[in-house]
């Protein structure tokens, strides 16, 4: 890269760092990875992500890849999907996985919590209508158990149903027989995962230094 | 008669085996005679018996005691020495148990003072009483007794129930505290103590450096027993608990090595750099060796438990014996026995649990709790007794400096180490956390026992050391142990979440694991999620296959969790009396109907057919499930002293049976469906379909109060038969409840199909009102409607009934 270009990227990175909260080194590392994945293109497509061999064994492969192309996760308030993402979008999705800072106020913690749970919620809510219906939940559990062979498929439905019942009973209380619980809203989702310390659990370690040796191949 | 028998046995017991055999013969005849005959015959026999007796005596006497002289036989004699040891052990155990019992009868007391403090006080009192009685106080906290008998149960309990996940997530921090922290404490305390001892006027100048360091290494280790006793009562959050507790477990290796090192060299006096290197190597060998020994025994235990399915009774024994062997083997090589036990327990648990029966699992749980609880009680009582017993050499300077230095070094150590650790931790330790970790560093009986082990000749100041150790233990246990609870409240440190994990949380735990692994893969670096995933897959692919019998190794964690929950709820339901007395804590009554999408399957008959089996399976599963789900948050925190009330244990086997049967049935049904060509006799109306598919387990069928309590077995069988025999399919569309499905019983009653149809219509009406599949145990409504499902369900779960399913099932075998 030429000097002028690197100056430009530096400026861009600084901008990105301000918006996403990543450090410059982390952004640099992620950028490298992005280029590696996108084969030096400006944009990343689904195929690029799907070609990561390490993902092959992941039961949530499709969902994870979808999450990267979901507009709701790109900090834009609209639903729908995009076909390709640029580096900025890539960073936006990744920023959901940043660990919490050491000293944060209670409000910030709550906000962080909501953000992270929102990401999970969006992964389940495939049709972006703001509720996770039983069908969607079932599909999510089925995916989760998709590597477990036949036992998994048989039990997945039952587990999703049980989980749904649980949500309904914890959030609604007693329900009349003719009432119908349409699905899990985000508020319900927050409520059932109240004891689930998402803010201390949903994060990965983003490397600060350049660790070419630790990279796994594509 | 009884006197004579006793007389026989007393005289014979002193003789050989031959006489014993004859005695038994004799007694047999005497007893039968005595029972069958009148007193005079018995008297006659009496003399006869004496004749025999004399004969034998003559023979025996000539063989064994040549100069035997006959004297009046003692009818009752006292031989306390004969039973002294076991008797006194029993007395101590009894005392300990009674004390524990007593404390829990006075709740006010135990809420202020930790149990450990009370027990030490009891020990002091008992020791005082013994002393007052003029007896010599026994050396109860003898090191052999402590390390070979009292300590292992506690550690095994801790290791077996070690919360692996938080432990592994924080292993770095724990190791840092355990290794570096303990080293720092030992050298800081030892070094400064030595410096203080050199000050003029303390009369301690004879204390050398190495004994000081030795003392420092003994006193610096946080004690697992004390930590457990106190931390269990304050219900601190998982992270802090595992940090302090993990440290107390893992610092054993450091303590062992330092102890042996300093003990070795305090004779020689010189420590060369070479010795330091050897010490480091020794530390690695002691800790890793301990873990290796433990892991080997753990795997052996897991492997053994694979084959115990025919001898369930001794299953629990393997857990205990292998663990104890691991401990002893490690101690044999002076490896860290504690680490061996922890490794053994933690390694064997997942596999053993999958292999052994539920009852054995309960037994293991109970035994571990019982033993560890009694051991712990005894340890604290003995600490008190030993305090009274021991010779003491009180030196104000030494003792107070020890106490202060321990506190100071602990605080500096924790703060300093946290500063370093926080650079690497993602979830940082806050100041509050640091305070609790520092303040929770209690010392305990391990330190005392190590001090007790010191050789009097090598260490003339042993008595003073022991006094200082005891004071430090008392200080930490009483002052810190009693104040930590108010401090935790005051600082509003996060407490343990006391809710049971719900299925949603379990789903999301799994979900998050995979998600984070995926994100790491996309980021392109191998983080710990990546390695954990690798390890998990390796475990599933190879290890589980070897160590777990049958098919269970294939079960993913989520499914295992779900099954467990299902079983528990089912059994809970049975135990709770089938919902007649409803626990008021049940949050709600939400039914499958409430969450089921309204527009469900296909109104067309030919579509119903291929789906038929599936729908049927669904149905059965739903009926089961709906009754099993009790979405109640329960308090299920682990405590060593009070077993979580587990009303689920009994009835387990029956449930398993049911479950297996159901699975078999489903299999058969699937097979059967291949032969099914005849479509259902009646076309399913959309509502019917909905009734059938959406709310497979509507229980309020019986209109008109025909209270047919379904025999669940019959229920399943009939389901099967209705699958297998097309003619019965007429009834398929009707709402499937155990009540209404019990068709064979009712078929004759109903007679005409019109009646059946009428019933179906009734059910449809029900459906329109919204069928309510009531979650388990909420029976009021069901009772009102007469079709009380609960007794039936109870029977379903608790009593397989006399009907021999297997025979009934046979016709359906393809």
Short mmCIF file of C-alpha atoms in Angstrom, two decimals, chain B residues 101-520:
data_model
loop_
_atom_site.label_atom_id
_atom_site.label_comp_id
_atom_site.label_asym_id
_atom_site.label_seq_id
_atom_site.Cartn_x
_atom_site.Cartn_y
_atom_site.Cartn_z
CA UNK B 101 -28.08 -31.64 64.33
CA UNK B 102 -28.19 -29.28 67.26
CA UNK B 103 -26.94 -26.29 65.36
CA UNK B 104 -29.54 -26.64 62.73
CA UNK B 105 -32.21 -26.74 65.38
CA UNK B 106 -31.24 -23.24 66.44
CA UNK B 107 -31.50 -21.22 63.26
CA UNK B 108 -30.77 -17.88 64.90
CA UNK B 109 -27.41 -19.12 66.02
CA UNK B 110 -26.29 -20.47 62.71
CA UNK B 111 -27.29 -17.30 60.92
CA UNK B 112 -24.85 -15.27 62.98
CA UNK B 113 -21.99 -17.60 63.68
CA UNK B 114 -20.63 -19.92 61.01
CA UNK B 115 -20.86 -23.55 61.87
CA UNK B 116 -17.12 -23.95 61.80
CA UNK B 117 -16.74 -21.51 64.69
CA UNK B 118 -19.36 -23.27 66.74
CA UNK B 119 -17.72 -26.60 66.14
CA UNK B 120 -14.36 -25.30 67.26
CA UNK B 121 -15.98 -24.03 70.43
CA UNK B 122 -17.54 -27.42 70.99
CA UNK B 123 -14.13 -28.95 70.50
CA UNK B 124 -12.67 -26.60 73.07
CA UNK B 125 -15.39 -27.52 75.53
CA UNK B 126 -14.97 -31.23 74.98
CA UNK B 127 -11.21 -30.92 75.35
CA UNK B 128 -11.73 -28.94 78.53
CA UNK B 129 -14.03 -31.59 79.92
CA UNK B 130 -11.55 -34.33 79.19
CA UNK B 131 -8.87 -32.34 80.89
CA UNK B 132 -11.10 -31.64 83.87
CA UNK B 133 -11.79 -35.32 84.19
CA UNK B 134 -8.09 -35.75 84.63
CA UNK B 135 -7.64 -37.82 81.53
CA UNK B 136 -4.99 -37.14 79.01
CA UNK B 137 -6.46 -35.48 75.94
CA UNK B 138 -6.00 -37.85 73.04
CA UNK B 139 -4.00 -36.59 70.08
CA UNK B 140 -7.11 -36.47 67.95
CA UNK B 141 -5.81 -34.37 65.10
CA UNK B 142 -3.02 -36.77 64.43
CA UNK B 143 -1.53 -36.14 61.00
CA UNK B 144 -2.07 -39.68 59.78
CA UNK B 145 -5.68 -39.66 60.81
CA UNK B 146 -6.18 -36.29 59.25
CA UNK B 147 -4.52 -36.91 55.94
CA UNK B 148 -5.63 -40.49 55.44
CA UNK B 149 -9.13 -40.44 56.83
CA UNK B 150 -10.59 -37.02 57.40
CA UNK B 151 -9.36 -35.03 54.45
CA UNK B 152 -10.05 -37.33 51.46
CA UNK B 153 -13.85 -37.34 51.74
CA UNK B 154 -14.01 -33.57 51.76
CA UNK B 155 -11.71 -33.22 48.82
CA UNK B 156 -13.42 -35.95 46.86
CA UNK B 157 -16.75 -34.31 47.46
CA UNK B 158 -15.31 -31.04 46.24
CA UNK B 159 -13.70 -32.62 43.21
CA UNK B 160 -16.61 -34.76 42.19
CA UNK B 161 -19.01 -31.85 42.31
CA UNK B 162 -16.53 -29.33 41.00
CA UNK B 163 -18.30 -26.92 38.68
CA UNK B 164 -16.06 -27.67 35.73
CA UNK B 165 -17.19 -24.89 33.47
CA UNK B 166 -16.41 -21.89 35.68
CA UNK B 167 -13.33 -23.69 36.93
CA UNK B 168 -11.89 -24.14 33.47
CA UNK B 169 -12.90 -20.65 32.38
CA UNK B 170 -10.95 -19.17 35.24
CA UNK B 171 -8.15 -21.68 35.42
CA UNK B 172 -5.52 -19.07 34.64
CA UNK B 173 -6.54 -16.79 37.45
CA UNK B 174 -6.90 -19.68 39.85
CA UNK B 175 -3.48 -21.02 39.02
CA UNK B 176 -1.98 -17.58 39.37
CA UNK B 177 -3.42 -17.20 42.85
CA UNK B 178 -2.66 -20.76 43.83
CA UNK B 179 0.93 -20.91 42.64
CA UNK B 180 2.33 -17.41 42.53
CA UNK B 181 0.13 -16.17 45.33
CA UNK B 182 1.05 -18.97 47.66
CA UNK B 183 4.74 -18.64 46.85
CA UNK B 184 4.57 -14.93 47.50
CA UNK B 185 2.75 -15.45 50.78
CA UNK B 186 5.18 -18.08 51.94
CA UNK B 187 8.28 -16.03 51.23
CA UNK B 188 6.83 -12.75 52.37
CA UNK B 189 5.58 -14.11 55.67
CA UNK B 190 8.62 -16.31 56.21
CA UNK B 191 11.12 -13.63 55.30
CA UNK B 192 9.58 -10.85 57.32
CA UNK B 193 9.03 -13.13 60.27
CA UNK B 194 12.70 -13.95 60.23
CA UNK B 195 13.50 -10.25 60.13
CA UNK B 196 11.23 -9.61 63.08
CA UNK B 197 12.77 -12.47 64.99
CA UNK B 198 16.18 -10.87 64.62
CA UNK B 199 15.04 -7.73 66.41
CA UNK B 200 16.54 -7.50 69.85
CA UNK B 201 14.23 -8.03 72.74
CA UNK B 202 11.90 -10.48 71.12
CA UNK B 203 13.85 -13.42 72.52
CA UNK B 204 13.43 -15.14 69.20
CA UNK B 205 16.91 -14.84 67.85
CA UNK B 206 17.36 -18.60 67.92
CA UNK B 207 14.83 -18.91 65.09
CA UNK B 208 16.65 -19.38 61.82
CA UNK B 209 15.67 -18.43 58.32
CA UNK B 210 14.73 -21.84 56.97
CA UNK B 211 12.35 -22.76 59.77
CA UNK B 212 10.79 -19.36 59.29
CA UNK B 213 10.29 -20.03 55.60
CA UNK B 214 8.93 -23.46 56.42
CA UNK B 215 6.51 -21.86 58.81
CA UNK B 216 5.60 -19.34 56.15
CA UNK B 217 4.86 -22.06 53.62
CA UNK B 218 2.68 -23.90 56.11
CA UNK B 219 0.72 -20.85 57.14
CA UNK B 220 0.30 -19.30 53.74
CA UNK B 221 -1.87 -21.88 52.08
CA UNK B 222 -5.56 -21.20 51.97
CA UNK B 223 -7.42 -24.17 53.37
CA UNK B 224 -10.16 -25.84 51.31
CA UNK B 225 -12.01 -27.15 54.33
CA UNK B 226 -12.30 -23.77 55.99
CA UNK B 227 -13.12 -22.03 52.74
CA UNK B 228 -15.83 -24.50 51.90
CA UNK B 229 -17.35 -24.26 55.33
CA UNK B 230 -17.59 -20.49 55.24
CA UNK B 231 -18.27 -19.88 51.57
CA UNK B 232 -21.11 -22.31 51.47
CA UNK B 233 -22.95 -20.22 53.97
CA UNK B 234 -22.48 -16.86 52.32
CA UNK B 235 -23.76 -17.89 48.88
CA UNK B 236 -21.29 -15.79 47.02
CA UNK B 237 -21.44 -15.65 43.24
CA UNK B 238 -19.95 -18.45 41.25
CA UNK B 239 -16.91 -16.58 40.02
CA UNK B 240 -15.63 -15.58 43.44
CA UNK B 241 -16.46 -18.93 44.91
CA UNK B 242 -14.52 -20.80 42.29
CA UNK B 243 -11.60 -18.38 42.53
CA UNK B 244 -11.08 -18.79 46.26
CA UNK B 245 -12.05 -22.42 46.38
CA UNK B 246 -10.02 -23.35 43.34
CA UNK B 247 -7.04 -21.60 44.78
CA UNK B 248 -7.39 -23.50 48.03
CA UNK B 249 -7.44 -26.78 46.13
CA UNK B 250 -4.61 -26.13 43.75
CA UNK B 251 -2.19 -24.57 46.19
CA UNK B 252 -1.72 -27.97 47.74
CA UNK B 253 1.05 -28.83 45.33
CA UNK B 254 2.95 -25.68 46.17
CA UNK B 255 2.56 -26.30 49.87
CA UNK B 256 3.67 -29.90 49.60
CA UNK B 257 6.78 -28.99 47.66
CA UNK B 258 7.75 -26.04 49.80
CA UNK B 259 7.14 -28.04 52.93
CA UNK B 260 9.36 -30.93 51.87
CA UNK B 261 11.98 -28.60 50.46
CA UNK B 262 12.37 -26.53 53.59
CA UNK B 263 12.07 -29.48 55.90
CA UNK B 264 14.83 -31.19 53.97
CA UNK B 265 17.17 -28.25 54.00
CA UNK B 266 16.59 -26.87 57.44
CA UNK B 267 18.81 -29.74 58.57
CA UNK B 268 21.46 -29.03 55.95
CA UNK B 269 21.20 -25.30 56.29
CA UNK B 270 22.33 -24.38 52.80
CA UNK B 271 20.19 -23.83 49.75
CA UNK B 272 21.98 -23.64 46.44
CA UNK B 273 20.51 -22.38 43.13
CA UNK B 274 20.51 -26.01 42.09
CA UNK B 275 18.04 -26.73 44.85
CA UNK B 276 15.77 -24.00 43.58
CA UNK B 277 15.77 -25.55 40.13
CA UNK B 278 15.11 -28.94 41.65
CA UNK B 279 12.32 -27.38 43.63
CA UNK B 280 10.68 -26.06 40.49
CA UNK B 281 10.99 -29.43 38.79
CA UNK B 282 9.68 -31.08 41.90
CA UNK B 283 6.70 -28.75 41.87
CA UNK B 284 5.90 -29.68 38.29
CA UNK B 285 6.21 -33.36 39.05
CA UNK B 286 4.14 -33.11 42.21
CA UNK B 287 1.30 -31.21 40.61
CA UNK B 288 1.23 -32.78 37.15
CA UNK B 289 1.98 -36.20 38.59
CA UNK B 290 -0.88 -35.83 41.00
CA UNK B 291 -3.22 -34.86 38.22
CA UNK B 292 -1.99 -37.72 36.06
CA UNK B 293 -2.49 -40.27 38.81
CA UNK B 294 -5.95 -38.91 39.47
CA UNK B 295 -6.88 -38.89 35.82
CA UNK B 296 -5.71 -42.47 35.34
CA UNK B 297 -7.79 -43.70 38.25
CA UNK B 298 -10.68 -41.58 37.06
CA UNK B 299 -10.60 -43.15 33.63
CA UNK B 300 -10.30 -46.58 35.19
CA UNK B 301 -13.33 -45.87 37.32
CA UNK B 302 -15.27 -44.64 34.32
CA UNK B 303 -14.26 -47.70 32.36
CA UNK B 304 -15.24 -50.00 35.20
CA UNK B 305 -18.59 -48.36 35.56
CA UNK B 306 -19.27 -49.27 31.99
CA UNK B 307 -19.70 -52.88 32.98
CA UNK B 308 -21.63 -52.59 36.19
CA UNK B 309 -25.08 -52.72 34.75
CA UNK B 310 -25.68 -56.13 36.30
CA UNK B 311 -24.37 -55.37 39.73
CA UNK B 312 -25.84 -52.02 40.46
CA UNK B 313 -25.40 -52.28 44.22
CA UNK B 314 -21.65 -51.94 44.21
CA UNK B 315 -21.51 -49.20 41.62
CA UNK B 316 -21.08 -46.40 44.13
CA UNK B 317 -18.27 -48.29 45.76
CA UNK B 318 -16.14 -48.03 42.64
CA UNK B 319 -16.35 -44.29 42.75
CA UNK B 320 -15.12 -44.19 46.33
CA UNK B 321 -12.51 -46.89 46.11
CA UNK B 322 -10.89 -45.68 42.91
CA UNK B 323 -10.75 -42.17 44.26
CA UNK B 324 -9.24 -43.25 47.53
CA UNK B 325 -6.73 -45.37 45.67
CA UNK B 326 -5.83 -42.35 43.58
CA UNK B 327 -5.28 -40.33 46.71
CA UNK B 328 -3.20 -43.01 48.38
CA UNK B 329 -1.17 -43.68 45.26
CA UNK B 330 -0.38 -40.02 44.93
CA UNK B 331 0.54 -39.72 48.59
CA UNK B 332 2.76 -42.75 48.23
CA UNK B 333 5.04 -40.80 45.88
CA UNK B 334 4.57 -37.59 47.84
CA UNK B 335 2.61 -36.23 44.92
CA UNK B 336 -0.24 -33.92 45.58
CA UNK B 337 -3.00 -36.14 46.86
CA UNK B 338 -5.51 -33.35 46.78
CA UNK B 339 -4.90 -32.68 43.13
CA UNK B 340 -5.11 -36.38 42.38
CA UNK B 341 -8.47 -36.59 44.10
CA UNK B 342 -9.79 -33.52 42.34
CA UNK B 343 -8.64 -34.78 38.98
CA UNK B 344 -10.03 -38.23 39.66
CA UNK B 345 -13.43 -36.94 40.69
CA UNK B 346 -13.70 -34.44 37.90
CA UNK B 347 -12.57 -36.88 35.21
CA UNK B 348 -14.76 -39.76 36.20
CA UNK B 349 -17.93 -37.86 36.89
CA UNK B 350 -19.42 -37.26 33.46
CA UNK B 351 -18.81 -40.80 32.33
CA UNK B 352 -19.74 -42.48 35.56
CA UNK B 353 -22.93 -40.50 35.73
CA UNK B 354 -23.90 -41.62 32.29
CA UNK B 355 -23.22 -45.22 33.18
CA UNK B 356 -24.51 -45.82 36.65
CA UNK B 357 -28.13 -46.03 37.55
CA UNK B 358 -29.96 -43.12 38.96
CA UNK B 359 -30.18 -44.71 42.37
CA UNK B 360 -26.47 -45.35 42.45
CA UNK B 361 -25.93 -41.77 41.54
CA UNK B 362 -28.05 -40.72 44.45
CA UNK B 363 -26.11 -43.04 46.69
CA UNK B 364 -22.84 -41.54 45.56
CA UNK B 365 -24.20 -38.11 46.22
CA UNK B 366 -25.47 -38.97 49.67
CA UNK B 367 -22.39 -40.82 50.72
CA UNK B 368 -20.07 -38.08 49.60
CA UNK B 369 -22.13 -35.51 51.39
CA UNK B 370 -22.39 -37.59 54.52
CA UNK B 371 -18.73 -38.39 54.70
CA UNK B 372 -17.51 -34.95 53.88
CA UNK B 373 -19.93 -33.39 56.26
CA UNK B 374 -18.95 -35.65 59.14
CA UNK B 375 -15.27 -35.25 58.32
CA UNK B 376 -15.53 -31.54 58.30
CA UNK B 377 -17.39 -31.48 61.58
CA UNK B 378 -14.82 -33.76 63.14
CA UNK B 379 -11.95 -31.67 61.83
CA UNK B 380 -13.26 -28.54 63.44
CA UNK B 381 -14.08 -30.26 66.69
CA UNK B 382 -10.65 -31.85 66.73
CA UNK B 383 -9.09 -28.47 66.11
CA UNK B 384 -10.75 -27.31 69.29
CA UNK B 385 -9.69 -30.38 71.21
CA UNK B 386 -6.14 -30.14 69.94
CA UNK B 387 -5.99 -26.56 71.08
CA UNK B 388 -6.79 -27.63 74.61
CA UNK B 389 -4.51 -30.62 74.44
CA UNK B 390 -1.37 -29.27 72.94
CA UNK B 391 1.54 -27.87 74.81
CA UNK B 392 1.60 -24.21 74.01
CA UNK B 393 4.42 -21.75 73.80
CA UNK B 394 2.82 -18.38 73.56
CA UNK B 395 4.99 -15.63 72.23
CA UNK B 396 3.15 -12.37 71.78
CA UNK B 397 5.50 -11.01 69.17
CA UNK B 398 5.60 -14.12 67.07
CA UNK B 399 1.87 -14.72 67.13
CA UNK B 400 0.75 -11.16 66.47
CA UNK B 401 3.35 -10.64 63.76
CA UNK B 402 2.21 -13.86 62.12
CA UNK B 403 -1.42 -12.78 62.09
CA UNK B 404 -0.64 -9.32 60.77
CA UNK B 405 1.80 -10.54 58.16
CA UNK B 406 -0.65 -13.11 56.88
CA UNK B 407 -3.27 -10.45 56.36
CA UNK B 408 -0.86 -7.99 54.79
CA UNK B 409 0.73 -10.48 52.44
CA UNK B 410 -2.65 -11.78 51.39
CA UNK B 411 -3.90 -8.33 50.55
CA UNK B 412 -0.74 -7.33 48.69
CA UNK B 413 -0.66 -10.65 46.89
CA UNK B 414 -4.23 -10.50 45.72
CA UNK B 415 -4.11 -6.86 44.68
CA UNK B 416 -0.80 -7.25 42.91
CA UNK B 417 -1.74 -10.43 41.13
CA UNK B 418 -5.12 -9.08 40.11
CA UNK B 419 -3.39 -6.13 38.59
CA UNK B 420 -1.44 -8.48 36.36
CA UNK B 421 -4.32 -10.88 35.76
CA UNK B 422 -6.73 -8.14 34.79
CA UNK B 423 -4.55 -7.34 31.85
CA UNK B 424 -5.38 -10.75 30.45
CA UNK B 425 -8.86 -11.32 31.72
CA UNK B 426 -11.79 -10.34 29.62
CA UNK B 427 -14.09 -10.13 32.61
CA UNK B 428 -12.05 -8.04 34.99
CA UNK B 429 -11.95 -8.51 38.72
CA UNK B 430 -13.33 -5.47 40.46
CA UNK B 431 -12.09 -4.02 43.73
CA UNK B 432 -14.93 -5.70 45.55
CA UNK B 433 -13.97 -9.02 44.06
CA UNK B 434 -10.40 -8.53 45.12
CA UNK B 435 -11.47 -7.73 48.62
CA UNK B 436 -13.55 -10.88 48.92
CA UNK B 437 -10.80 -13.02 47.45
CA UNK B 438 -8.31 -11.54 49.89
CA UNK B 439 -10.63 -11.71 52.84
CA UNK B 440 -11.78 -15.21 52.03
CA UNK B 441 -8.30 -16.61 52.40
CA UNK B 442 -9.02 -18.71 55.45
CA UNK B 443 -6.48 -21.01 57.02
CA UNK B 444 -7.41 -24.34 58.45
CA UNK B 445 -6.62 -27.78 59.68
CA UNK B 446 -4.23 -28.68 56.88
CA UNK B 447 -1.81 -26.09 58.20
CA UNK B 448 -2.19 -27.47 61.69
CA UNK B 449 -1.59 -31.03 60.59
CA UNK B 450 1.48 -30.03 58.64
CA UNK B 451 2.78 -28.22 61.67
CA UNK B 452 2.01 -31.23 63.79
CA UNK B 453 4.10 -33.36 61.46
CA UNK B 454 7.25 -31.36 62.20
CA UNK B 455 10.02 -33.21 63.95
CA UNK B 456 10.51 -31.99 67.49
CA UNK B 457 14.24 -32.57 67.42
CA UNK B 458 14.78 -30.73 64.17
CA UNK B 459 12.53 -27.87 65.12
CA UNK B 460 12.79 -26.93 68.74
CA UNK B 461 10.32 -24.15 68.16
CA UNK B 462 7.62 -26.56 66.93
CA UNK B 463 5.37 -25.81 69.89
CA UNK B 464 5.55 -22.10 69.24
CA UNK B 465 4.82 -22.70 65.57
CA UNK B 466 1.80 -24.78 66.44
CA UNK B 467 0.51 -22.13 68.78
CA UNK B 468 0.92 -19.49 66.12
CA UNK B 469 -0.76 -21.70 63.52
CA UNK B 470 -3.69 -22.33 65.80
CA UNK B 471 -4.02 -18.65 66.55
CA UNK B 472 -3.95 -17.81 62.88
CA UNK B 473 -6.56 -20.46 62.15
CA UNK B 474 -8.75 -19.16 64.92
CA UNK B 475 -8.30 -15.62 63.75
CA UNK B 476 -9.24 -16.35 60.17
CA UNK B 477 -12.08 -18.71 60.99
CA UNK B 478 -13.59 -16.61 63.76
CA UNK B 479 -12.90 -13.02 62.79
CA UNK B 480 -12.86 -13.29 59.02
CA UNK B 481 -15.34 -16.12 58.85
CA UNK B 482 -17.86 -14.30 61.00
CA UNK B 483 -17.48 -10.90 59.42
CA UNK B 484 -17.37 -11.95 55.79
CA UNK B 485 -21.10 -12.45 55.58
CA UNK B 486 -22.06 -8.95 56.77
CA UNK B 487 -19.34 -7.54 54.58
CA UNK B 488 -20.66 -9.32 51.53
CA UNK B 489 -24.07 -7.85 52.25
CA UNK B 490 -22.63 -4.45 52.94
CA UNK B 491 -20.64 -4.32 49.75
CA UNK B 492 -23.56 -5.73 47.80
CA UNK B 493 -21.34 -8.32 46.20
CA UNK B 494 -23.24 -10.26 43.63
CA UNK B 495 -24.76 -13.35 45.14
CA UNK B 496 -25.21 -16.73 43.65
CA UNK B 497 -28.15 -17.03 41.38
CA UNK B 498 -30.46 -19.31 43.15
CA UNK B 499 -32.63 -20.26 40.29
CA UNK B 500 -32.39 -23.53 38.58
CA UNK B 501 -31.21 -23.40 35.04
CA UNK B 502 -34.14 -23.26 32.78
CA UNK B 503 -34.26 -24.99 29.47
CA UNK B 504 -34.07 -21.68 27.67
CA UNK B 505 -30.83 -20.90 29.39
CA UNK B 506 -29.48 -24.30 28.55
CA UNK B 507 -30.40 -23.81 24.91
CA UNK B 508 -28.71 -20.47 24.85
CA UNK B 509 -25.64 -21.73 26.63
CA UNK B 510 -25.19 -24.27 23.87
CA UNK B 511 -26.14 -21.75 21.27
CA UNK B 512 -23.63 -19.26 22.53
CA UNK B 513 -20.88 -21.86 22.62
CA UNK B 514 -21.32 -22.64 18.98
CA UNK B 515 -21.84 -19.05 18.04
CA UNK B 516 -18.66 -17.90 19.71
CA UNK B 517 -16.72 -20.74 18.19
CA UNK B 518 -18.04 -19.70 14.83
CA UNK B 519 -17.15 -16.06 15.36
CA UNK B 520 -13.67 -17.04 16.44
#
